[in-house]
Amino acid sequence: MALSNVLDSPAAGFNFDNAARNAAFEGLFEGGQTPKPLKTGTTIAGVVFKDGVVLGADTRATSSEVVADKMCAKIHYISPNIYCCGAGTAADTEKTTDLLSSNLTVFSLNSGRNPRVVMAVNILQDMLYRYHGQIGANLILGGVDCTGNHLYTVGPYGSVNKVPYLAMGSGDLAALGILEDGFQHDLELEKAKKLVRDAVHSGIMNDLGSGNNIDICVITAEGVDYIRPFQESEFKDRREIKYKYRQGTTPVLTKKITPLKMEVVQETTQKMETV
Amino acid sequence: MLGEEAEPQWISEEVKTGTTIIAIEFNGGVVLGSDSRVSAGDSVVNRVMNKLSPLHDKIYCALSGSAADAQTIAEMVNYQLDVHSLEIDEDPQVRSAATLVKNISYKYKEELSAHLIVAGWDRRDGGQVFATLGGLLTRQPFAIGGSGSSYVYGFVDAEYRRGMTKEECQKFVVNTLALAMNRDGSSGGVAYIVTIDEHSTDEKVILGNDLPTFFDQ
């Protein structure tokens, strides 16, 4: 009775094919640097509280020193009771969480129940371990299931840590400082939301790669409250004037029309079947 | 301004358990101990990780090296041991568990970078400790491993005596862990102790400030 995966279940034992392929890949660049993937430079945090789990994230996606997306969604849906924050390579976290979500949906349809958080963690760990760190996804998984409220982190090499509170991303050290100071077991909902907000805010203030707004996702046995944005950036710009120019702003000096002569080279007729 | 050299380490650094682990056998059981620090480069990823992982009711293993590799080996062996135990219709031997770990460690020697110490109690041979470093399999009265073990080889060689009681073994383990955690940058946090004997499997945590102190503190 295997997991109801849509993909073929992988061959038993370790499979290092991809590691060999990647080593060969590096040879193609003749000693130069392999292309670096885009990273989101992020602050994400999660806290287990009395009735569930609170996840928080900033919304900035950077491409080197330019902010590529000011309202990027870093809290991904996995299943009705499990959400996942992703740090690391943007494409990797997106695809990995999508894949996980699809697999768990199939499982739910087959078994008629919501998946457990530990199941999501196991599937992720299997996959990331198989790719030996080549998938740059640092994920925080939080959810509520029949066994309780859980918060896990999965690293890009496939290591798993189960903890009551967590921060990841380039702003993690700043956020962790706030969490270490303010965390207590069995917090109330409002206090937990505030703690996560403060942690992400600290990451935004102290890390260049994090910024803009804060998203919060509260998961409880009753349901999910995805508040996007929970808090808007204090440094939002305000457009002073309109940037639309009316027709005639740029005067036309001369006009020259050159007709393009086209020759018929080939003529074919294809019957269209309309059934 | 985010320059190229500002890439945070956690993105590229593999998560290592940079550890101190120890297991010692006494007449009637074993005591296992570990620290709780998991690092990725200079950053501590988890300061409360329990590196003593159960393979079966009365067989535990201590993880060190790459966190992902060690966790995966432990999970695979846990599964294989469960199947084996159903097949022979009794509790597995510690030697069987150690052999399963050794098989994986040896076959994938080049690719993996994890060392597991396997220890437990079974009806046939009582308490046993096995080291599986690099794919060898050897039974020892005690075994230490991880980056912090280098600092305490002298201590364990000088302090170990044959025929110690369970309480003496527990104290020995705690002292060794405390000394190693003090000197090794990659070990720290709290100490996890597991005592396995015929009657019970007892897990204990000793918080940082409850650890024994030595001359320079």
Tab-separated table of C-alpha atoms in Angstrom, chain B:
chain	number	residue	atom	x	y	z
B	1	MET	CA	23.201	47.031	-1.861
B	2	LEU	CA	23.187	43.270	-2.248
B	3	GLY	CA	26.553	42.283	-3.669
B	4	GLU	CA	27.491	38.829	-4.954
B	5	GLU	CA	29.534	38.104	-1.838
B	6	ALA	CA	26.507	38.802	0.360
B	7	GLU	CA	24.997	35.402	-0.433
B	8	PRO	CA	23.903	34.027	2.911
B	9	GLN	CA	25.610	30.829	3.960
B	10	TRP	CA	22.476	28.891	4.757
B	11	ILE	CA	21.618	28.807	1.073
B	12	SER	CA	24.676	26.901	-0.015
B	13	GLU	CA	26.014	25.331	3.178
B	14	GLU	CA	24.992	21.811	3.838
B	15	VAL	CA	23.384	21.346	7.217
B	16	LYS	CA	25.771	19.347	9.416
B	17	THR	CA	25.107	17.981	12.844
B	18	GLY	CA	28.714	18.881	13.961
B	19	THR	CA	28.269	16.893	17.052
B	20	THR	CA	29.357	14.993	20.063
B	21	ILE	CA	27.841	11.553	20.436
B	22	ILE	CA	28.718	8.787	22.845
B	23	ALA	CA	27.424	5.335	23.729
B	24	ILE	CA	28.600	3.051	26.524
B	25	GLU	CA	27.632	-0.424	27.578
B	26	PHE	CA	27.056	-1.603	31.147
B	27	ASN	CA	26.019	-4.939	32.553
B	28	GLY	CA	22.398	-5.151	31.506
B	29	GLY	CA	22.069	-2.261	29.059
B	30	VAL	CA	23.535	0.790	27.366
B	31	VAL	CA	23.581	4.556	27.836
B	32	LEU	CA	23.615	6.860	24.779
B	33	GLY	CA	24.248	10.583	24.871
B	34	SER	CA	24.364	13.466	22.400
B	35	ASP	CA	24.457	17.243	22.246
B	36	SER	CA	21.747	19.181	20.381
B	37	ARG	CA	23.382	21.614	17.967
B	38	VAL	CA	22.757	21.551	14.198
B	39	SER	CA	24.800	24.026	12.184
B	40	ALA	CA	24.839	25.281	8.576
B	41	GLY	CA	28.177	27.007	8.163
B	42	ASP	CA	28.405	29.545	10.990
B	43	SER	CA	24.724	29.572	11.705
B	44	VAL	CA	22.969	27.300	14.200
B	45	VAL	CA	19.894	25.943	12.447
B	46	ASN	CA	18.430	24.008	15.359
B	47	ARG	CA	19.683	24.276	18.931
B	48	VAL	CA	17.474	21.559	20.397
B	49	MET	CA	17.740	18.651	17.990
B	50	ASN	CA	17.619	15.190	19.506
B	51	LYS	CA	20.292	13.191	17.715
B	52	LEU	CA	19.414	9.951	19.440
B	53	SER	CA	17.067	8.312	16.979
B	54	PRO	CA	15.131	5.129	17.727
B	55	LEU	CA	15.644	2.235	15.331
B	56	HIS	CA	13.495	-0.083	17.416
B	57	ASP	CA	12.052	-0.219	20.935
B	58	LYS	CA	15.352	-1.134	22.531
B	59	ILE	CA	17.816	-0.084	19.820
B	60	TYR	CA	18.837	3.522	19.296
B	61	CYS	CA	21.363	5.170	17.038
B	62	ALA	CA	23.285	8.398	17.496
B	63	LEU	CA	23.566	10.652	14.425
B	64	SER	CA	26.570	12.705	13.342
B	65	GLY	CA	27.884	14.283	10.151
B	66	SER	CA	25.513	15.549	7.469
B	67	ALA	CA	22.061	15.974	8.999
B	68	ALA	CA	20.189	14.905	5.870
B	69	ASP	CA	22.332	11.803	5.281
B	70	ALA	CA	22.184	10.692	8.903
B	71	GLN	CA	18.430	11.191	9.217
B	72	THR	CA	17.813	9.335	5.982
B	73	ILE	CA	20.006	6.391	6.967
B	74	ALA	CA	18.251	6.176	10.323
B	75	GLU	CA	14.820	6.190	8.662
B	76	MET	CA	15.786	3.556	6.122
B	77	VAL	CA	17.245	1.279	8.776
B	78	ASN	CA	14.177	1.824	10.981
B	79	TYR	CA	12.011	0.577	8.129
B	80	GLN	CA	14.265	-2.362	7.255
B	81	LEU	CA	14.484	-3.366	10.914
B	82	ASP	CA	10.687	-3.311	11.257
B	83	VAL	CA	10.340	-5.627	8.264
B	84	HIS	CA	13.093	-7.898	9.594
B	85	SER	CA	11.492	-8.028	13.007
B	86	LEU	CA	8.162	-9.095	11.477
B	87	GLU	CA	9.920	-11.747	9.427
B	88	ILE	CA	11.693	-13.361	12.390
B	89	ASP	CA	8.686	-12.747	14.640
B	90	GLU	CA	10.716	-11.425	17.546
B	91	ASP	CA	12.623	-8.308	18.600
B	92	PRO	CA	15.694	-7.750	16.431
B	93	GLN	CA	19.244	-8.058	17.681
B	94	VAL	CA	21.396	-4.971	18.099
B	95	ARG	CA	23.949	-6.596	15.814
B	96	SER	CA	21.295	-6.818	13.071
B	97	ALA	CA	20.532	-3.133	13.330
B	98	ALA	CA	24.220	-2.275	13.283
B	99	THR	CA	24.745	-4.504	10.254
B	100	LEU	CA	21.954	-2.748	8.360
B	101	VAL	CA	23.528	0.626	9.129
B	102	LYS	CA	26.938	-0.694	8.168
B	103	ASN	CA	25.632	-2.011	4.851
B	104	ILE	CA	24.359	1.397	3.818
B	105	SER	CA	27.419	3.236	5.149
B	106	TYR	CA	29.780	0.936	3.287
B	107	LYS	CA	27.936	0.689	-0.007
B	108	TYR	CA	27.520	4.452	-0.331
B	109	LYS	CA	30.773	5.304	1.375
B	110	GLU	CA	31.859	7.877	-1.220
B	111	GLU	CA	28.556	9.675	-1.460
B	112	LEU	CA	27.461	9.841	2.148
B	113	SER	CA	29.059	11.762	4.946
B	114	ALA	CA	27.411	10.558	8.126
B	115	HIS	CA	28.502	8.343	11.004
B	116	LEU	CA	26.006	6.497	13.169
B	117	ILE	CA	26.743	4.768	16.464
B	118	VAL	CA	24.261	1.954	17.105
B	119	ALA	CA	23.524	0.830	20.662
B	120	GLY	CA	20.800	-1.127	22.403
B	121	TRP	CA	19.760	-4.116	24.428
B	122	ASP	CA	18.630	-7.533	23.242
B	123	ARG	CA	17.863	-10.796	25.006
B	124	ARG	CA	20.751	-12.730	23.538
B	125	ASP	CA	23.765	-10.518	24.290
B	126	GLY	CA	22.472	-7.846	26.639
B	127	GLY	CA	23.723	-4.308	26.142
B	128	GLN	CA	25.895	-3.725	23.079
B	129	VAL	CA	27.526	-0.741	21.385
B	130	PHE	CA	28.588	-0.848	17.734
B	131	ALA	CA	30.629	1.705	15.779
B	132	THR	CA	29.996	1.921	12.006
B	133	LEU	CA	32.426	4.644	10.950
B	134	GLY	CA	33.269	4.441	7.250
B	135	GLY	CA	31.422	1.167	6.825
B	136	LEU	CA	33.202	-1.009	9.345
B	137	LEU	CA	31.327	-2.894	12.032
B	138	THR	CA	32.930	-3.314	15.397
B	139	ARG	CA	31.552	-3.967	18.852
B	140	GLN	CA	33.144	-1.814	21.529
B	141	PRO	CA	32.622	-1.285	25.265
B	142	PHE	CA	32.022	2.385	24.436
B	143	ALA	CA	32.170	4.578	21.341
B	144	ILE	CA	32.409	8.317	20.759
B	145	GLY	CA	31.858	10.200	17.537
B	146	GLY	CA	31.287	13.549	15.905
B	147	SER	CA	33.441	16.648	15.697
B	148	GLY	CA	33.473	17.096	19.463
B	149	SER	CA	34.792	13.626	20.121
B	150	SER	CA	38.353	14.658	19.238
B	151	TYR	CA	38.469	16.806	22.362
B	152	VAL	CA	37.509	14.052	24.746
B	153	TYR	CA	39.438	10.992	23.595
B	154	GLY	CA	41.919	11.594	26.388
B	155	PHE	CA	39.186	11.966	28.971
B	156	VAL	CA	37.283	8.813	28.016
B	157	ASP	CA	40.455	6.734	27.745
B	158	ALA	CA	41.569	7.838	31.206
B	159	GLU	CA	38.196	7.669	32.973
B	160	TYR	CA	36.685	4.484	31.559
B	161	ARG	CA	36.709	1.474	33.820
B	162	ARG	CA	35.231	-1.926	33.196
B	163	GLY	CA	32.211	-2.958	35.232
B	164	MET	CA	30.705	0.489	35.838
B	165	THR	CA	27.130	0.566	37.065
B	166	LYS	CA	24.253	2.205	35.216
B	167	GLU	CA	24.476	5.396	37.287
B	168	GLU	CA	28.247	5.614	36.829
B	169	CYS	CA	27.809	5.198	33.088
B	170	GLN	CA	25.208	7.964	32.977
B	171	LYS	CA	27.544	10.255	34.867
B	172	PHE	CA	30.416	9.310	32.553
B	173	VAL	CA	28.300	10.182	29.504
B	174	VAL	CA	27.146	13.509	30.937
B	175	ASN	CA	30.665	14.528	31.910
B	176	THR	CA	32.040	13.617	28.498
B	177	LEU	CA	29.318	15.569	26.703
B	178	ALA	CA	29.812	18.606	28.935
B	179	LEU	CA	33.555	18.682	28.301
B	180	ALA	CA	33.180	18.240	24.556
B	181	MET	CA	30.407	20.822	24.282
B	182	ASN	CA	32.625	23.319	26.069
B	183	ARG	CA	35.517	22.921	23.691
B	184	ASP	CA	33.907	22.171	20.337
B	185	GLY	CA	32.286	25.094	18.528
B	186	SER	CA	29.998	22.792	16.575
B	187	SER	CA	28.588	21.096	19.686
B	188	GLY	CA	26.353	22.709	22.228
B	189	GLY	CA	22.837	23.282	23.447
B	190	VAL	CA	21.367	20.675	25.749
B	191	ALA	CA	22.360	17.073	26.407
B	192	TYR	CA	20.049	14.178	25.537
B	193	ILE	CA	20.607	10.909	27.415
B	194	VAL	CA	18.921	7.609	26.629
B	195	THR	CA	19.273	4.616	28.960
B	196	ILE	CA	18.167	1.245	27.601
B	197	ASP	CA	17.929	-1.896	29.682
B	198	GLU	CA	15.803	-5.000	29.892
B	199	HIS	CA	12.928	-3.246	31.634
B	200	SER	CA	12.723	0.188	30.099
B	201	THR	CA	13.946	2.778	27.639
B	202	ASP	CA	14.428	6.019	29.475
B	203	GLU	CA	14.891	9.356	27.628
B	204	LYS	CA	16.179	12.360	29.516
B	205	VAL	CA	17.143	15.945	28.717
B	206	ILE	CA	19.740	17.862	30.708
B	207	LEU	CA	19.454	21.605	30.141
B	208	GLY	CA	22.537	23.748	29.597
B	209	ASN	CA	22.790	25.202	33.055
B	210	ASP	CA	22.327	21.798	34.693
B	211	LEU	CA	25.385	20.331	32.996
B	212	PRO	CA	28.436	19.703	35.191
B	213	THR	CA	31.032	22.491	35.223
B	214	PHE	CA	34.779	22.104	35.147
B	215	PHE	CA	37.767	24.172	36.119
B	216	ASP	CA	37.380	27.200	33.876
B	217	GLN	CA	33.808	28.117	34.612
